[in-house]
CSV table of C-alpha atoms in Angstrom, one decimal:
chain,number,residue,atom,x,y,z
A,1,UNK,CA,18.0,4.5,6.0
A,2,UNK,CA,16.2,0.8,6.7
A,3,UNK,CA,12.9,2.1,4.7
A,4,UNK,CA,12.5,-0.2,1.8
A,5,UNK,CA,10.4,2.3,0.1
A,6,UNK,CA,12.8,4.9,0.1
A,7,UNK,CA,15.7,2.6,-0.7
A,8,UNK,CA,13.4,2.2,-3.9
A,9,UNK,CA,13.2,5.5,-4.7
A,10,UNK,CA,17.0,6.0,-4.3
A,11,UNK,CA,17.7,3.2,-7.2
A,12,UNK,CA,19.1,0.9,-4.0
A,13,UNK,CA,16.6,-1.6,-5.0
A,14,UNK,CA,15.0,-2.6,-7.9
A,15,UNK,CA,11.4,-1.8,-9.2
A,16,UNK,CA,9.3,-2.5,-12.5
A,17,UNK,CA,7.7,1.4,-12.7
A,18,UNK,CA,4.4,2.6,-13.7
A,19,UNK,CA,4.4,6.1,-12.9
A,20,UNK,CA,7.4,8.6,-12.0
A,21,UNK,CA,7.5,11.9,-11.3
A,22,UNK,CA,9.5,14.4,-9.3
A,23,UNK,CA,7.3,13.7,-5.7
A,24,UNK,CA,5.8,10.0,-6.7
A,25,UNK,CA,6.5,6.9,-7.7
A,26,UNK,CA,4.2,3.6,-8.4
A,27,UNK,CA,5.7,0.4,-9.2
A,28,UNK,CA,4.3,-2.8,-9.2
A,29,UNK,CA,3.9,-5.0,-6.3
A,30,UNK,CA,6.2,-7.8,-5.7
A,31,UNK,CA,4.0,-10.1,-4.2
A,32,UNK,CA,0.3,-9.2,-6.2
A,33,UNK,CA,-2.9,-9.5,-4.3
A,34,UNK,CA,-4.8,-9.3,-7.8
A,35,UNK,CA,-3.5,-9.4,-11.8
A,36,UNK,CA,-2.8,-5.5,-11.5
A,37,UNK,CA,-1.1,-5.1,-8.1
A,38,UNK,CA,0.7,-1.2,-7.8
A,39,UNK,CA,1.9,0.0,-5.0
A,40,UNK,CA,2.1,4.3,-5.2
A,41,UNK,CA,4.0,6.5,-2.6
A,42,UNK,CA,5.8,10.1,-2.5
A,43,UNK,CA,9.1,10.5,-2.9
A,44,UNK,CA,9.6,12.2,0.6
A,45,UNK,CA,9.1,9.8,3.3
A,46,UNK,CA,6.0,10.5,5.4
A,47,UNK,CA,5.7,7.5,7.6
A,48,UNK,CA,1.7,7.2,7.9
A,49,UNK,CA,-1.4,9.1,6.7
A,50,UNK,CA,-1.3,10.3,10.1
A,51,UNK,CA,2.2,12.2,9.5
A,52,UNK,CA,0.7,14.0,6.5
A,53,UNK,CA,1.3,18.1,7.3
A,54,UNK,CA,-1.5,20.1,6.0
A,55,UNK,CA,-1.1,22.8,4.1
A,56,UNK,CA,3.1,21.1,3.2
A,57,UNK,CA,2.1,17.8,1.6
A,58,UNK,CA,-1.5,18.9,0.0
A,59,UNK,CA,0.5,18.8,-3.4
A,60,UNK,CA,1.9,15.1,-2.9
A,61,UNK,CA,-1.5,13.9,-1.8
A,62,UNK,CA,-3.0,15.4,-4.6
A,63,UNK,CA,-0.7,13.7,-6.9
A,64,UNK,CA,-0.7,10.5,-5.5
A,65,UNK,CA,-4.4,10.1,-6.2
A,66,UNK,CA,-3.3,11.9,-10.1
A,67,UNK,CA,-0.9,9.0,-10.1
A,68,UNK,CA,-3.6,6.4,-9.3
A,69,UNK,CA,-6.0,7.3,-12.4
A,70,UNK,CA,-3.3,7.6,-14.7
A,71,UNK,CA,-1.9,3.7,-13.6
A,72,UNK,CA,-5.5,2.2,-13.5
A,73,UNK,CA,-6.1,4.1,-17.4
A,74,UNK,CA,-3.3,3.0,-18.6
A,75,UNK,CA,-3.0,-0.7,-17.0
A,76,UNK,CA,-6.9,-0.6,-18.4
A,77,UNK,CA,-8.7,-1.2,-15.5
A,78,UNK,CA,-10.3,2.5,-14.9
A,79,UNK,CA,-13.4,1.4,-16.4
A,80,UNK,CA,-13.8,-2.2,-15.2
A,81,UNK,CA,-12.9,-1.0,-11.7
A,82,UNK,CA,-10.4,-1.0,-9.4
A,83,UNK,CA,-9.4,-0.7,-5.4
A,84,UNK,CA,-7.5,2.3,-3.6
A,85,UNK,CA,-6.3,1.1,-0.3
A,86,UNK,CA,-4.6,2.6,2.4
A,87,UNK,CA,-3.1,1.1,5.5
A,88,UNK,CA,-2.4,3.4,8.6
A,89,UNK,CA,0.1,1.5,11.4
A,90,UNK,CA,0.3,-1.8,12.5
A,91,UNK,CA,-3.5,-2.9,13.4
A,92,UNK,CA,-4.3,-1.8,9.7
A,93,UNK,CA,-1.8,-4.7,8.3
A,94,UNK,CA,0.4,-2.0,7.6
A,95,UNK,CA,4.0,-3.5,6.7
A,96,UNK,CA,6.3,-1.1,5.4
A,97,UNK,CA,5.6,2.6,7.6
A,98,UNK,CA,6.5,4.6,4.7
A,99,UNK,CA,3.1,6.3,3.1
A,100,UNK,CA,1.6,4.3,0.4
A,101,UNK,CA,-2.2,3.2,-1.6
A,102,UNK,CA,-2.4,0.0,-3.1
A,103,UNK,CA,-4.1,0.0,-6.8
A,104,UNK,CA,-5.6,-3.7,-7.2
A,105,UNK,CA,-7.9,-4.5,-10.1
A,106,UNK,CA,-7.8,-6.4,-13.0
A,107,UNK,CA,-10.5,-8.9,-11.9
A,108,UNK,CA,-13.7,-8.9,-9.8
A,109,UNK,CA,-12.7,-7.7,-6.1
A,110,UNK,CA,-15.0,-9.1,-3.1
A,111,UNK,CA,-16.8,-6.2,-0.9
A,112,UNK,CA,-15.0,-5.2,1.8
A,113,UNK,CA,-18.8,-5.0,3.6
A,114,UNK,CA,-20.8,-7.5,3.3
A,115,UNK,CA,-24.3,-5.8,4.3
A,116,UNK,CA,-25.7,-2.4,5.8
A,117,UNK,CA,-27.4,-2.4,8.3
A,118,UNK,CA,-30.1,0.5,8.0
């Protein structure tokens, strides 16, 4: 398998961890877009939101965003703030097409929308 993500998860490559279960995994990002960079995917290789089976992977969604407030509490950014991102394909800047959320905090993030119109 070519997916870097799962080549991760099968001990093939190296990780510093910050959450581990059974279904998920979070480890931090090699190349950090802010002071706490995690990046937090299932187990199972689902290759884009869009592959997500209703009903099959409710669990591993469910625990994926578990996974995210247990990181951001214990990295101690829950209460400052933090960003959960998700890229879906290649328009999105997606890079690796194996499900994943980015956690970034640790310092004052820009908006991602500058104004409203009303």
């Amino acid at each position: 398998m070519s997916c870097i993500f799962c080549k991760i998860v099968n001990g093939e490559l190296p990780s510093r961890k910050a959450y581990e279960s059974d279904a998920v995994l979070a480890f931090h990002d090699i190349s950090p877009q802010a002071p706490v960079h995690v990046v937090i995917i299932p187990k199972k290789h689902i290759d884009t939101m869009n592959e997500v089976e209703s009903g099959t992977d409710d669990a591993v969604m469910a625990e994926l965003l578990h996974a995210a407030r247990q990181v951001a509490r214990e990295l101690g950014i829950a209460e400052s703030g933090y960003r959960l991102v998700n890229n879906c394909n290649d328009d999105s800047g997606m890079e690796v097409h194996h499900l994943h959320f980015h956690l970034l905090g640790g310092r004052k993030l820009g908006a991602l929308v500058s104004r409203v119109e009303s």
